[in-house]
């Protein structure tokens, strides 16, 4: 195994942990921001715009609104910017967002790794059930697509953007975790248990965002390619693939389940047998392993930078609106 292949795993873990820490720190800051409006005397903390990443349904509405009207909605603009960044990353660089950046993907990964340590293996769902379960995320995605992209007109969307509920949708999301109902708790506990037992349970079966990125990633010019002449059929790639893809049997991995983690490449003992490749103008070139995460991060921050420079990053909600709405947030519904 080459050093660069081995080190790609270390780089991936480092990138994942860095994004997990960034997310946790933004979550903590946002919690402090909300507390300022709930508890008199608490110092004011600036709201981190990146929390809008947790409003993907709002971002899908904002995307449609942007396409139809050319206007970025000013309530949670960073949600749209992050949505565009993540879609763009997936279009160019496969589903690398899931494999390298998404904090839920990272937590899922450590859950199944813990399961592997505890039970000596992860459990496998029978193929027929696995196919059925995998369709759930596409069904959920189709539902959102139907309601937002097909059924909702721009007038209805703009009315929703003006509602009190949408103004504090981010606070509602925070409360979902901090003021958990017992039902939420048990559902999350069940998901944790399933994630420990089965590899990437949430991502593989339930995440509609991952389903969307998987569909988009099929157009990416980047693909994992296997060179039959150099492959020694050791089975290491198939065994290691967390997306349960039979890499050893593929010439090119086209599956929407592949999240570009490069675990297969890092485990391959035969130099040149398995690589991340880019196809451009009919030529296929090997992408140096470290370039992949670099491109992911650069592209993500490039779009965020454009959002900031064009004034579409910070929310335009006035302080007084938060003062009025946050203490009442539990009474708001859509
Ligand atoms: S095929 Fe390779 S890059 Fe894709 S998910 Fe499996 S291990 Fe990761
Ligand atoms: S790990 Fe490499 S050599 Fe082994 S089966 Fe996969 S591609 Fe072939």
XYZ file of C-alpha atoms and ligand atoms in Angstrom:
350
model
C 0.000 0.000 0.000
C 1.438 3.439 -0.913
C 1.977 6.031 1.796
C -0.326 8.544 0.064
C -3.113 5.957 -0.015
C -2.703 5.138 3.662
C -2.551 8.777 4.671
C -5.791 9.577 2.842
C -7.682 7.829 5.639
C -5.932 9.989 8.244
C -6.692 13.116 6.214
C -10.346 12.098 5.937
C -10.721 11.519 9.665
C -9.085 14.909 10.312
C -11.391 16.710 7.837
C -14.468 15.004 9.319
C -13.498 15.881 12.887
C -12.728 19.485 11.888
C -16.207 19.907 10.356
C -17.843 18.167 13.314
C -16.107 20.607 15.682
C -17.091 23.581 13.497
C -20.723 22.375 13.615
C -20.709 21.801 17.377
C -19.142 25.175 17.992
C -21.770 26.892 15.761
C -24.508 24.965 17.605
C -23.140 26.110 20.968
C -22.902 29.752 19.836
C -26.455 29.602 18.514
C -27.658 28.165 21.819
C -26.019 31.114 23.618
C -27.653 33.500 21.141
C -31.102 32.048 21.922
C -30.484 32.101 25.683
C -29.833 35.842 25.467
C -33.488 36.331 24.474
C -34.821 33.841 27.015
C -32.899 34.767 30.141
C -32.617 38.446 31.073
C -29.054 39.552 31.769
C -27.421 37.000 29.434
C -24.816 38.674 27.202
C -25.586 38.933 23.471
C -23.794 36.430 21.232
C -23.793 36.849 17.448
C -25.899 34.306 15.596
C -23.702 31.976 13.461
C -25.271 31.973 9.942
C -24.081 28.408 9.248
C -26.893 27.020 11.473
C -29.167 27.565 8.479
C -27.608 24.403 7.044
C -30.053 22.594 9.342
C -33.040 23.962 7.437
C -32.807 21.935 4.205
C -36.545 22.135 3.465
C -36.433 25.928 3.750
C -33.323 25.880 1.540
C -35.173 23.889 -1.130
C -37.984 26.468 -1.044
C -35.417 29.284 -1.198
C -33.770 27.556 -4.161
C -37.045 27.367 -6.068
C -37.800 30.974 -5.138
C -34.344 32.036 -6.353
C -34.734 30.168 -9.654
C -38.211 31.611 -10.273
C -37.616 35.192 -9.136
C -33.837 35.717 -9.106
C -34.132 36.855 -5.464
C -32.324 35.428 -2.450
C -34.726 35.376 0.474
C -33.197 37.509 3.256
C -34.418 35.542 6.308
C -32.069 32.535 6.152
C -29.884 33.365 3.111
C -26.976 31.194 4.244
C -29.305 28.165 4.004
C -29.607 28.750 0.251
C -25.877 29.471 -0.143
C -24.969 26.231 1.658
C -27.556 24.315 -0.368
C -26.039 25.608 -3.625
C -22.529 24.846 -2.322
C -23.456 21.266 -1.385
C -25.278 20.648 -4.697
C -22.308 22.124 -6.606
C -19.827 19.984 -4.677
C -21.884 16.862 -5.459
C -22.194 17.710 -9.127
C -18.460 18.157 -9.558
C -16.977 15.967 -6.848
C -19.436 13.142 -6.240
C -21.186 12.690 -2.920
C -18.032 13.798 -1.105
C -20.066 16.086 1.154
C -21.538 12.959 2.814
C -18.217 11.167 3.094
C -16.044 14.026 4.278
C -18.050 16.961 5.607
C -21.552 16.116 6.849
C -21.444 15.862 10.685
C -24.339 13.370 10.679
C -22.321 11.140 8.331
C -19.328 11.425 10.669
C -21.378 10.507 13.751
C -22.946 7.575 11.830
C -19.495 6.388 10.871
C -18.216 6.419 14.458
C -21.406 4.633 15.548
C -20.842 1.662 13.202
C -17.137 1.654 14.005
C -18.104 1.303 17.673
C -20.478 -1.522 16.709
C -17.668 -3.259 14.837
C -15.493 -3.062 17.955
C -18.248 -4.290 20.290
C -19.630 -7.152 18.164
C -16.551 -7.899 16.058
C -18.573 -7.041 12.923
C -21.469 -5.012 11.576
C -24.716 -6.747 10.739
C -26.011 -6.986 7.160
C -29.626 -6.606 6.151
C -30.771 -9.234 3.622
C -30.464 -7.968 0.048
C -34.213 -7.896 -0.706
C -34.937 -5.936 2.486
C -31.933 -3.696 1.867
C -33.257 -2.690 -1.579
C -36.708 -1.962 -0.111
C -35.279 0.050 2.769
C -32.999 2.036 0.460
C -36.037 3.257 -1.434
C -37.364 5.012 1.714
C -35.023 7.974 1.308
C -36.122 8.411 -2.325
C -39.787 8.283 -1.288
C -39.188 11.012 1.342
C -37.257 13.065 -1.236
C -40.050 12.686 -3.812
C -42.563 13.880 -1.251
C -40.579 17.063 -0.535
C -40.008 17.526 -4.256
C -43.707 17.208 -4.978
C -44.829 19.588 -2.212
C -42.157 22.263 -2.713
C -41.076 22.116 -6.349
C -44.380 21.096 -7.946
C -47.282 22.100 -5.684
C -46.068 25.305 -3.975
C -46.148 28.472 -6.040
C -43.784 31.380 -5.464
C -46.557 33.438 -3.812
C -47.181 30.684 -1.292
C -43.439 30.332 -0.674
C -42.985 34.079 -0.147
C -45.918 34.066 2.315
C -44.235 31.236 4.206
C -40.974 33.237 4.278
C -42.859 36.111 5.958
C -44.426 33.903 8.622
C -43.294 34.076 12.251
C -42.648 30.338 12.080
C -40.039 30.679 9.321
C -38.360 33.650 11.026
C -37.442 31.402 13.944
C -37.366 28.022 12.152
C -33.709 27.742 13.221
C -34.711 28.233 16.880
C -37.455 25.605 16.470
C -34.812 23.211 15.128
C -32.578 23.894 18.143
C -35.503 23.262 20.506
C -36.141 19.951 18.755
C -32.876 18.782 20.339
C -32.622 20.851 23.532
C -36.289 20.457 24.626
C -36.684 16.918 23.351
C -40.041 15.185 23.736
C -39.918 11.579 24.931
C -41.009 10.458 21.436
C -38.085 12.347 19.841
C -35.735 10.874 22.418
C -36.807 7.293 21.733
C -36.738 7.754 17.955
C -33.202 9.155 18.165
C -32.156 6.408 20.575
C -33.528 3.814 18.129
C -31.561 5.409 15.290
C -28.388 5.357 17.366
C -28.831 1.647 18.119
C -29.501 0.872 14.437
C -26.470 2.966 13.438
C -24.257 0.968 15.793
C -25.526 -2.329 14.362
C -25.677 -1.421 10.654
C -23.223 0.602 8.583
C -24.490 4.128 7.874
C -28.102 3.231 8.689
C -29.367 6.829 8.537
C -27.467 7.764 5.362
C -28.186 4.505 3.536
C -31.910 4.243 4.225
C -33.415 7.469 5.490
C -31.592 10.680 4.549
C -33.424 12.492 1.698
C -30.558 14.986 1.372
C -28.145 12.090 0.737
C -30.629 10.663 -1.801
C -30.650 13.968 -3.684
C -26.851 14.237 -3.623
C -26.571 10.606 -4.769
C -28.724 11.348 -7.834
C -26.758 14.521 -8.641
C -23.376 12.807 -8.077
C -24.024 10.459 -10.984
C -23.175 13.370 -13.329
C -19.856 14.033 -11.583
C -16.771 13.588 -13.805
C -15.031 11.977 -10.815
C -15.365 8.242 -10.336
C -13.602 5.400 -8.552
C -12.085 3.242 -11.314
C -10.571 -0.236 -11.057
C -7.831 -1.406 -13.400
C -8.476 -5.078 -14.122
C -4.864 -5.627 -15.247
C -3.453 -4.482 -11.933
C -6.189 -5.871 -9.672
C -5.100 -8.969 -7.748
C -8.677 -9.735 -6.636
C -7.839 -9.652 -2.965
C -11.372 -8.486 -2.060
C -10.009 -5.761 0.249
C -11.942 -2.913 -1.446
C -15.312 -4.662 -1.329
C -14.748 -5.685 2.280
C -13.859 -2.151 3.331
C -16.518 -0.193 1.418
C -18.869 1.392 3.988
C -21.511 1.841 1.255
C -21.505 -1.953 0.746
C -20.572 -1.643 -2.946
C -18.930 -4.676 -4.536
C -16.019 -2.569 -5.807
C -13.982 -5.591 -6.865
C -16.612 -6.431 -9.489
C -16.892 -2.908 -10.951
C -14.722 -1.256 -13.553
C -16.221 2.102 -12.637
C -18.206 2.803 -9.456
C -21.271 4.711 -10.676
C -23.567 4.021 -7.733
C -25.340 6.948 -6.069
C -24.506 5.232 -2.762
C -20.759 5.922 -3.225
C -19.834 8.881 -1.035
C -16.280 9.287 -2.241
C -14.754 8.298 1.088
C -11.821 6.624 -0.721
C -11.652 3.878 1.902
C -11.477 1.354 -0.947
C -8.515 3.200 -2.488
C -6.775 3.423 0.875
C -7.155 -0.355 1.426
C -6.045 -1.495 -2.041
C -2.625 -3.178 -1.830
C -1.934 -3.106 -5.573
C -0.632 0.259 -6.846
C -2.647 1.548 -9.784
C -5.460 -0.989 -9.350
C -7.942 1.422 -7.781
C -8.009 5.204 -8.004
C -10.190 8.256 -7.860
C -10.213 9.418 -11.462
C -11.488 12.364 -13.427
C -12.853 12.125 -16.934
C -12.405 15.193 -19.101
C -12.641 15.394 -22.871
C -12.581 11.624 -23.311
C -9.382 11.238 -21.231
C -9.328 9.577 -17.842
C -6.735 10.869 -15.382
C -5.910 9.736 -11.874
C -6.631 12.344 -9.212
C -3.970 12.469 -6.523
C -5.710 11.327 -3.310
C -5.005 14.474 -1.271
C -6.394 16.684 -4.054
C -9.907 15.334 -3.549
C -10.487 16.718 -0.017
C -8.684 19.901 -0.985
C -11.078 20.464 -3.899
C -14.078 19.640 -1.675
C -13.154 22.185 0.959
C -12.042 24.873 -1.518
C -15.241 24.586 -3.573
C -17.453 24.654 -0.475
C -15.775 27.779 0.915
C -15.641 29.411 -2.517
C -19.439 29.372 -2.739
C -19.733 30.512 0.898
C -17.284 33.343 0.104
C -19.411 34.409 -2.883
C -22.476 34.391 -0.601
C -20.663 36.618 1.906
C -19.305 39.022 -0.718
C -22.725 39.457 -2.307
C -24.336 40.176 1.077
C -26.266 36.912 1.112
C -24.908 35.299 4.238
C -26.178 37.073 7.351
C -29.876 37.063 8.184
C -31.734 40.385 7.901
C -34.038 39.625 10.849
C -33.978 42.624 13.216
C -33.052 42.184 16.880
C -36.547 43.279 17.936
C -38.126 40.409 15.967
C -36.033 37.883 17.864
C -36.938 39.671 21.114
C -40.627 39.231 20.249
C -40.533 35.702 18.854
C -37.954 33.651 20.762
C -39.736 33.729 24.156
C -42.906 32.575 22.297
C -41.238 30.027 20.048
C -42.921 26.948 21.528
C -46.342 28.380 20.648
C -45.505 28.812 16.953
C -46.475 26.239 14.383
C -46.926 26.227 10.600
S -16.741 2.719 -3.505
Fe -14.942 3.436 -2.415
S -15.219 5.670 -2.342
Fe -17.217 4.781 -2.824
S -18.202 4.530 -0.818
Fe -17.178 2.570 -1.316
S -15.182 2.765 -0.282
Fe -16.043 4.837 -0.401
S -8.416 -3.885 -3.234
Fe -7.376 -3.414 -5.180
S -6.414 -5.313 -5.775
Fe -7.880 -5.886 -4.174
S -9.744 -6.416 -5.316
Fe -9.919 -4.240 -4.872
S -9.053 -3.193 -6.672
Fe -8.409 -5.341 -6.777
